[in-house]
PDB file of C-alpha atoms in Angstrom:
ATOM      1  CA  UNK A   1    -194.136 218.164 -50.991  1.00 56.00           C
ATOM      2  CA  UNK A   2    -192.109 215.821 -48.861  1.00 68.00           C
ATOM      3  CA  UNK A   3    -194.962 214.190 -47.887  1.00 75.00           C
ATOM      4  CA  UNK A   4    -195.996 213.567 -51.483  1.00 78.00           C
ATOM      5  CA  UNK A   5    -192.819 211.923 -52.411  1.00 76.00           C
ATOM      6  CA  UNK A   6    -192.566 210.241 -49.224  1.00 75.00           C
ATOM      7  CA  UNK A   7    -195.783 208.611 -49.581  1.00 79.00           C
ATOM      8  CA  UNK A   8    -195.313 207.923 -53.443  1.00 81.00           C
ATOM      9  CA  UNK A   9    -192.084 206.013 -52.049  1.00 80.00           C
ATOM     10  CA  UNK A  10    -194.274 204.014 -49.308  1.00 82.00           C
ATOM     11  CA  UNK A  11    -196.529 202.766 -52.216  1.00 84.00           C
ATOM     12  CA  UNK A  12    -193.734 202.050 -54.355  1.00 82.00           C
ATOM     13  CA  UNK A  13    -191.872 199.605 -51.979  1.00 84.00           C
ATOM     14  CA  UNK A  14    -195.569 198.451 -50.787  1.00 84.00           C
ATOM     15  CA  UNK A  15    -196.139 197.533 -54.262  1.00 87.00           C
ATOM     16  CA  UNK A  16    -192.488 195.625 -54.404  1.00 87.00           C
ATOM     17  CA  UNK A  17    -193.136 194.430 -51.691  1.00 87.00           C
ATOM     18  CA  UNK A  18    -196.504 192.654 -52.306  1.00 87.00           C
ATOM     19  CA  UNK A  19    -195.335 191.455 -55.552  1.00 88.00           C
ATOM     20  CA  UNK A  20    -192.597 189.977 -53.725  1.00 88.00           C
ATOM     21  CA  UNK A  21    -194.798 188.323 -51.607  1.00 87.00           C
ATOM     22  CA  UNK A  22    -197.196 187.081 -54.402  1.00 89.00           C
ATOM     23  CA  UNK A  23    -193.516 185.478 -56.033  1.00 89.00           C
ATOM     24  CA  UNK A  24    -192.213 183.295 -52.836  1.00 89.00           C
ATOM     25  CA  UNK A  25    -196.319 182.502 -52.499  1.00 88.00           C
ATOM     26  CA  UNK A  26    -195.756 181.304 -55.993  1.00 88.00           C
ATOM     27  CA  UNK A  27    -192.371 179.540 -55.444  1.00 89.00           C
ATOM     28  CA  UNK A  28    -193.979 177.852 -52.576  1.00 87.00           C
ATOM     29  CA  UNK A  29    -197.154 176.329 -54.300  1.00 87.00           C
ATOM     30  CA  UNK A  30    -194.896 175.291 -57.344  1.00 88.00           C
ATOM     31  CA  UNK A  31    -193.018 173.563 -54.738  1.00 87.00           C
ATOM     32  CA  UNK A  32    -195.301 171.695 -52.430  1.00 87.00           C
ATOM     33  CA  UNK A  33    -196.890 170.607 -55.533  1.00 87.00           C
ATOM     34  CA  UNK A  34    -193.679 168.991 -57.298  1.00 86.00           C
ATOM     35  CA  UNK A  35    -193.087 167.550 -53.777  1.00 85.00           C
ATOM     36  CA  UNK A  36    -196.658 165.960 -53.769  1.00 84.00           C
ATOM     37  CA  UNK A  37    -196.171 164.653 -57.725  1.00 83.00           C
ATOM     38  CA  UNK A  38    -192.960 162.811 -56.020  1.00 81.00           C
ATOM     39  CA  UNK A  39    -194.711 161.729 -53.409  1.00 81.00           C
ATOM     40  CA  UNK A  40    -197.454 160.210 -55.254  1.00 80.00           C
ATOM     41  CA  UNK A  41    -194.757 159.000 -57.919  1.00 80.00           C
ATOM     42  CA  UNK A  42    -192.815 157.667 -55.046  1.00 80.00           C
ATOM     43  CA  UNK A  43    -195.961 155.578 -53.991  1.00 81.00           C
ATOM     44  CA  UNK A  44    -196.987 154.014 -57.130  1.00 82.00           C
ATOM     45  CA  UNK A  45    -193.721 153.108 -57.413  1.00 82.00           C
ATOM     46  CA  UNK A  46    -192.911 151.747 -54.156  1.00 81.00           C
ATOM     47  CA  UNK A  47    -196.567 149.924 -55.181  1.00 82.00           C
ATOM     48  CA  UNK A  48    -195.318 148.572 -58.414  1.00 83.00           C
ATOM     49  CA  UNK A  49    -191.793 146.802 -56.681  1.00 81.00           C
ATOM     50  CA  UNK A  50    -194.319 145.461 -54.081  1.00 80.00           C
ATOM     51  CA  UNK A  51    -196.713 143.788 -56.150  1.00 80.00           C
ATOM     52  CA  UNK A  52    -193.707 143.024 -58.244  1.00 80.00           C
ATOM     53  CA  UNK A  53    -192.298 141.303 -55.183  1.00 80.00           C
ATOM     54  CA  UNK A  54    -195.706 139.735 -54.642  1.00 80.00           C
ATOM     55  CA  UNK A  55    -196.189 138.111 -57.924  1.00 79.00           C
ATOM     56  CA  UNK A  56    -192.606 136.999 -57.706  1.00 76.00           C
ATOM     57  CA  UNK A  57    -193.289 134.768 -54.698  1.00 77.00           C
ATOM     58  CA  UNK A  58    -196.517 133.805 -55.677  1.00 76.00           C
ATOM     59  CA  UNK A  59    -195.317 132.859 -58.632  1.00 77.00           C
ATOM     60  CA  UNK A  60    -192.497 130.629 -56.455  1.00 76.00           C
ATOM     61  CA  UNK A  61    -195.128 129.262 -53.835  1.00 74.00           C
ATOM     62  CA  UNK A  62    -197.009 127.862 -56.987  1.00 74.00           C
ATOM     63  CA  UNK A  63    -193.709 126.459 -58.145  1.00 76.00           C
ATOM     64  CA  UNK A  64    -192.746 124.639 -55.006  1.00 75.00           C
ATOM     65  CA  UNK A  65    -196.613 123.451 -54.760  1.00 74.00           C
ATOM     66  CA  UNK A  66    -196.025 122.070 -58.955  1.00 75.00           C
ATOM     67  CA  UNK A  67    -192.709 120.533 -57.708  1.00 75.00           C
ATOM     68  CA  UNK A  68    -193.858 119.079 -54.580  1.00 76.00           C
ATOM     69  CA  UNK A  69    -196.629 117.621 -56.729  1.00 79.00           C
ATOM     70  CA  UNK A  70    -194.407 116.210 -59.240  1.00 80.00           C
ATOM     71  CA  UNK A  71    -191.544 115.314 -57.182  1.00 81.00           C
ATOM     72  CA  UNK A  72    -194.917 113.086 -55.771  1.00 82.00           C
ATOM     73  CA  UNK A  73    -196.228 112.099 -59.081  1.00 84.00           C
ATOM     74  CA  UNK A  74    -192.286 110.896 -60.115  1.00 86.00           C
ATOM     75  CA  UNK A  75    -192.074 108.720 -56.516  1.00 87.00           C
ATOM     76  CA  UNK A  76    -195.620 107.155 -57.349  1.00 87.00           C
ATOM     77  CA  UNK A  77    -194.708 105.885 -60.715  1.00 88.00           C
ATOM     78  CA  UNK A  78    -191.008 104.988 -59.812  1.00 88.00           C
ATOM     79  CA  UNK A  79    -193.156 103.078 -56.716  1.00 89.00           C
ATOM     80  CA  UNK A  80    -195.229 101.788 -59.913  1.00 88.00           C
ATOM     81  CA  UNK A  81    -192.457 100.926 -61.795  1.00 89.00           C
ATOM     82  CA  UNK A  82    -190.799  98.324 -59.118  1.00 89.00           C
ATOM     83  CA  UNK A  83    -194.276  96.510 -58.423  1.00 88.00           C
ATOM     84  CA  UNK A  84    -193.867  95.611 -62.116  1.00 86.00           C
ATOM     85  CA  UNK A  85    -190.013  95.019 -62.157  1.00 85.00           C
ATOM     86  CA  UNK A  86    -190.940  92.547 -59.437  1.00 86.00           C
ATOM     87  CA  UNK A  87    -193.855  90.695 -61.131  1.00 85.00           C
ATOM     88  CA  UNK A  88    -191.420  90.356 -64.558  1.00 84.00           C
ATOM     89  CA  UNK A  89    -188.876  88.899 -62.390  1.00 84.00           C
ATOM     90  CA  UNK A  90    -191.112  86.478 -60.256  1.00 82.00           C
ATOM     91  CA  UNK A  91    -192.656  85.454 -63.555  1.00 80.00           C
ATOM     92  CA  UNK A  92    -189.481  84.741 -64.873  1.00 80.00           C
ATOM     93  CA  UNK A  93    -188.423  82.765 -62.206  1.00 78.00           C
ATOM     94  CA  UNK A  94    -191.620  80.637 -61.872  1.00 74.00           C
ATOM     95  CA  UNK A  95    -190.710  79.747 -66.097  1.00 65.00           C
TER      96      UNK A  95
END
């Protein structure tokens, strides 16, 4: 008779026991897989800033290149600008 109920107990706290086991096993998977979702979050968002970052200074690289070329184009025509100043004023002086 002890041995019944000592056995019955055994297989009780086995039972517990397993379930217990299945739980943390649980725990655990819900875990590592939240910590994966942040991980992969983490990435696409560490991603996004980059190419944000990217586009930002292409964006400025094209800028310098459109003010380089303008800051040209304004030195060409100001260049243009005293050719002619100088032709009015040697016409002018040869009237």
């Amino acid at each position: 008779m002890d041995e019944n109920i000592l056995s019955s107990i055994e297989e009780g706290i086995n039972e517990e026991y397993n379930k217990l086991i299945e739980y943390r096993s649980n725990e655990i998977n819900k875990y590592e897989k939240k910590k994966a979702a942040n991980r992969r979050y983490a990435n696409k968002s560490r991603l996004k800033k980059i190419r944000k970052y990217n586009k930002i200074e292409n964006d400025n690289i094209y800028l310098k290149k459109d003010n380089i070329s303008l800051k040209s184009e304004l030195e060409k025509l100001k260049k243009k600008i005293e050719r002619k100043d100088r032709q009015i004023t040697l016409l002018k002086k040869k009237k």
